[in-house]
Amino acid sequence: MARRVVDVLVPVALNQTYSYRVPDDADLKPGDVVCVPLGPREVTAVVWAENETPDPRLHNRLKDIGEKLDVPPLKPELRSFVDWVANYTLSARGMVLRMTLRMGEHLGPERVRMGVRLVGDPPPRMTPARGRLIEALSDKLLHGKSEVAKEAGVSAGVIDGLVDEGTLAIEPMPREIAAPSPDPSFSAPDFSDEQRVAGEALKTLAANGGFHVALLDGVTGSGKTEVYFEAVAEIVRRGQQVMILMPEIALTGQFLDRFAARFGVRPVEWHSELTPRTRARNWASVAAGTARVVVGARSALFLPYANLGLIIVDEEHDQAYKQSDGAHYHARDMAVVRGSIAKIPVVLCSATPSVETEVNARTGRYQRVVLPSRFGGQHMPQILPIDLRRESPPRDKFISPRLAEEIRTAVDRKEQALLFLNRRGYAPLTLCRACGHRFSCTICDAWLVDHRFRQKLACHHCGFSMPRPHVCPHCAAAESLAAIGPGVERLQEEAAALFPDARTMVLSSDLVTSIETMRSELNEIAEGRVDIIIGTQLVAKGHNFPRLNLVGVVDADLGLGNGDPRAAERTFQLLNQVIGRAGRDKGYGIGYLQTHQPEHPVMQALVAANREAFYATEIEARERAMYPPFGRLASLIISAGDRPTAEGFARKLASAAPFDERVQVLGPAEAPLAVIKGRYRFRILVKSARNFDLSNYLRDWVAVGPKTKGNLKLEIDVDPQSFL
Ligand code: ADP
Ligand code: ZN
């Protein structure tokens, strides 16, 4: 007789499921996590669906499913989510599934084990196996599931049968050190009136349940975190789980402490730097439902929550939410999708919402909850422009005289100053003064960045680096190399020369060796052991530096001139956020914008503290150009080892685009970053009407278009955030 067959999704780059035979005594249902043979390997995979009509000719060739892991099955809502994300982003389902199975290939000895306990009456229909099992559990204590099955000589199916009938209950086995639950009333803050109103709104949202999106829109320092903790507390009280997404998990040390101050314990963390052991433990406790609050990077979206009740996306506008390798998904958008599938509320938080979210709030699709002022009556920092055309720094220097004077005053007052420059390294370009030779990457279309701390010239796109030479490799001139333009390291040199008595510190992602050192450096700053902080966008995010009152933006124009449709939005958000670090405690913060274009609408909106003006201009421009959220975009990025191959394929692909009057196909054009890692790149931009199923259109297109072969590669990026 033919055995039962199920379709299993394996965590590899494939869209389709594979059929496997179910061993006779195995009780398997969709969602179960199992080991299956895949070629020469065994992999952890998930039963995706029953296969009602297996092909009888293949039956004998099918392999058997191996062991079923002792973890709760993936819920239908998570399986639908995996399917949804894969479908929308045109990623292989297996790759998306892989993100939910990041507990390590096998859970190992630390996994949560499920136990079984006698809780109800004997079933109407008794069998000898059921009798033995009930006998073995008669002490009403929690027994390991597999142990008791073995003891009673029954299969796991007998246990599950009695669970269904209510005789037995499955519960996670206690572990050596069970993480204590957050206590929702451990230490509730005294709210201002504004905060109380906002907190009540979020609490109601959490209590009502159901899918609903709120934008918590509050200026920097208004206490958004304290306020959304109200919703967290409500969900914890209800025995459900909360997922809090953060753009940059390395920077959440302060957040963990604040959480502990409010709830008595730290939340469970989820990010790429967890040790394998912690990762397995955290994964299992999320699956068992014992991890009540999870704070994580975007990958936390894919965890198998047992009972998720609320999703919070902090700094929802942050571009770090977009994953740009593997599956190209935007974690904020997918959080909303997950909320809608799981029918639970979602709270997006920002002081400068993304234009997409802002439009959704304006049209009433999202509920807006506002915190209009800083906690404790502190003023927002004042923002002043420094017109570099009139007040320029000395030659080969980057700090204007006025900014230098302000820093001097701050340092004399024993306050901190932050110099913000979103550029790593010492200088973005090195050239030979004798022959004009410029150092560029050998395999990318990019200059090599001078990194003095590491004593290297390095490519930011492929990681190539070389020692900084003493003579020009082109003309052999000695001592002829000049650094052009500033990076944070060069700025530190300048600051140290200007203020020899001040303590300076550079914060830049390439200098961060681990989350722990990062956290301790941030603590040093918060404790006031640094006078001048020099940082990239790493410092913009979510820190409280109580003694910081002055922020100098060294090159406010840096992000504006790159042809990116989101350049204005990003610059506005980033500068607002970084200047928002100032004056949180004393309430007299000030931000200086060194700019060549003080008349630019972004600079004007910042200086006038007129957020409204910024959104009005930006929303209108987007609407006119049919850019998101008024239209939809996708990028097709074609790359190959040589230019003609890439270009030829891109042209063929573009001409294969199915005609649809709601779609515009632009390009192919050579990518702004024309060569990365020796690969030549072309881009096609696809624009469509807002209510158009662009993913489906792309799928049809790729199906009829030319096929990639050799080293040709086609990447599809739906809702692209980068246009390089
Ligand atoms: P945001 O995220 O809106 O920038 P935060 O949540 O970081 O603001 O709050 C800014 C600071 O104000 C934090 O140090 C926070 O602990 C403090 N704060 C906010 N609300 C309260 C309150 N009700 N009582 C005491 N401290 C508060
Ligand atoms: Zn390179």
PDB file of N, CA and C in Angstrom, residues 23 93-94 162 166 233 345 381 387 528 590 621 668:
ATOM      1  N   PRO A  23       7.015   7.898   7.376  1.00  0.00           N
ATOM      2  CA  PRO A  23       7.106   6.558   7.969  1.00  0.00           C
ATOM      3  C   PRO A  23       5.794   6.213   8.677  1.00  0.00           C
ATOM      4  N   ARG A  93      11.288  30.512  -1.830  1.00  0.00           N
ATOM      5  CA  ARG A  93      10.662  30.288  -0.526  1.00  0.00           C
ATOM      6  C   ARG A  93      11.620  29.655   0.466  1.00  0.00           C
ATOM      7  N   GLY A  94      12.457  28.759  -0.055  1.00  0.00           N
ATOM      8  CA  GLY A  94      13.408  28.092   0.826  1.00  0.00           C
ATOM      9  C   GLY A  94      14.353  29.069   1.512  1.00  0.00           C
ATOM     10  N   LEU A 162      -4.274  11.683  22.468  1.00  0.00           N
ATOM     11  CA  LEU A 162      -4.856  11.975  23.779  1.00  0.00           C
ATOM     12  C   LEU A 162      -4.803  13.467  24.103  1.00  0.00           C
ATOM     13  N   GLY A 166      -8.082  15.957  24.982  1.00  0.00           N
ATOM     14  CA  GLY A 166      -8.103  16.710  26.227  1.00  0.00           C
ATOM     15  C   GLY A 166      -7.652  15.930  27.445  1.00  0.00           C
ATOM     16  N   ALA A 233       3.530  46.454  28.000  1.00  0.00           N
ATOM     17  CA  ALA A 233       3.051  45.983  29.303  1.00  0.00           C
ATOM     18  C   ALA A 233       1.677  45.325  29.164  1.00  0.00           C
ATOM     19  N   PRO A 345      -1.942  44.125  16.302  1.00  0.00           N
ATOM     20  CA  PRO A 345      -1.553  45.517  16.060  1.00  0.00           C
ATOM     21  C   PRO A 345      -0.056  45.698  15.813  1.00  0.00           C
ATOM     22  N   PRO A 381      16.469  71.303  19.917  1.00  0.00           N
ATOM     23  CA  PRO A 381      17.665  72.069  19.571  1.00  0.00           C
ATOM     24  C   PRO A 381      17.370  73.083  18.458  1.00  0.00           C
ATOM     25  N   ASP A 387      27.016  78.965   6.081  1.00  0.00           N
ATOM     26  CA  ASP A 387      27.163  78.990   4.629  1.00  0.00           C
ATOM     27  C   ASP A 387      28.648  78.883   4.269  1.00  0.00           C
ATOM     28  N   GLY A 528      30.328  60.896  30.134  1.00  0.00           N
ATOM     29  CA  GLY A 528      31.038  62.161  30.034  1.00  0.00           C
ATOM     30  C   GLY A 528      32.549  62.034  29.996  1.00  0.00           C
ATOM     31  N   ILE A 590      22.026  72.835  20.354  1.00  0.00           N
ATOM     32  CA  ILE A 590      22.121  73.607  19.135  1.00  0.00           C
ATOM     33  C   ILE A 590      22.815  72.767  18.066  1.00  0.00           C
ATOM     34  N   ALA A 621       6.251  66.270  -4.596  1.00  0.00           N
ATOM     35  CA  ALA A 621       7.213  65.851  -5.624  1.00  0.00           C
ATOM     36  C   ALA A 621       7.046  64.363  -5.951  1.00  0.00           C
ATOM     37  N   PRO A 668      17.736  49.546 -20.068  1.00  0.00           N
ATOM     38  CA  PRO A 668      18.819  49.500 -19.087  1.00  0.00           C
ATOM     39  C   PRO A 668      19.770  50.692 -19.172  1.00  0.00           C
TER      40      PRO A 668
END
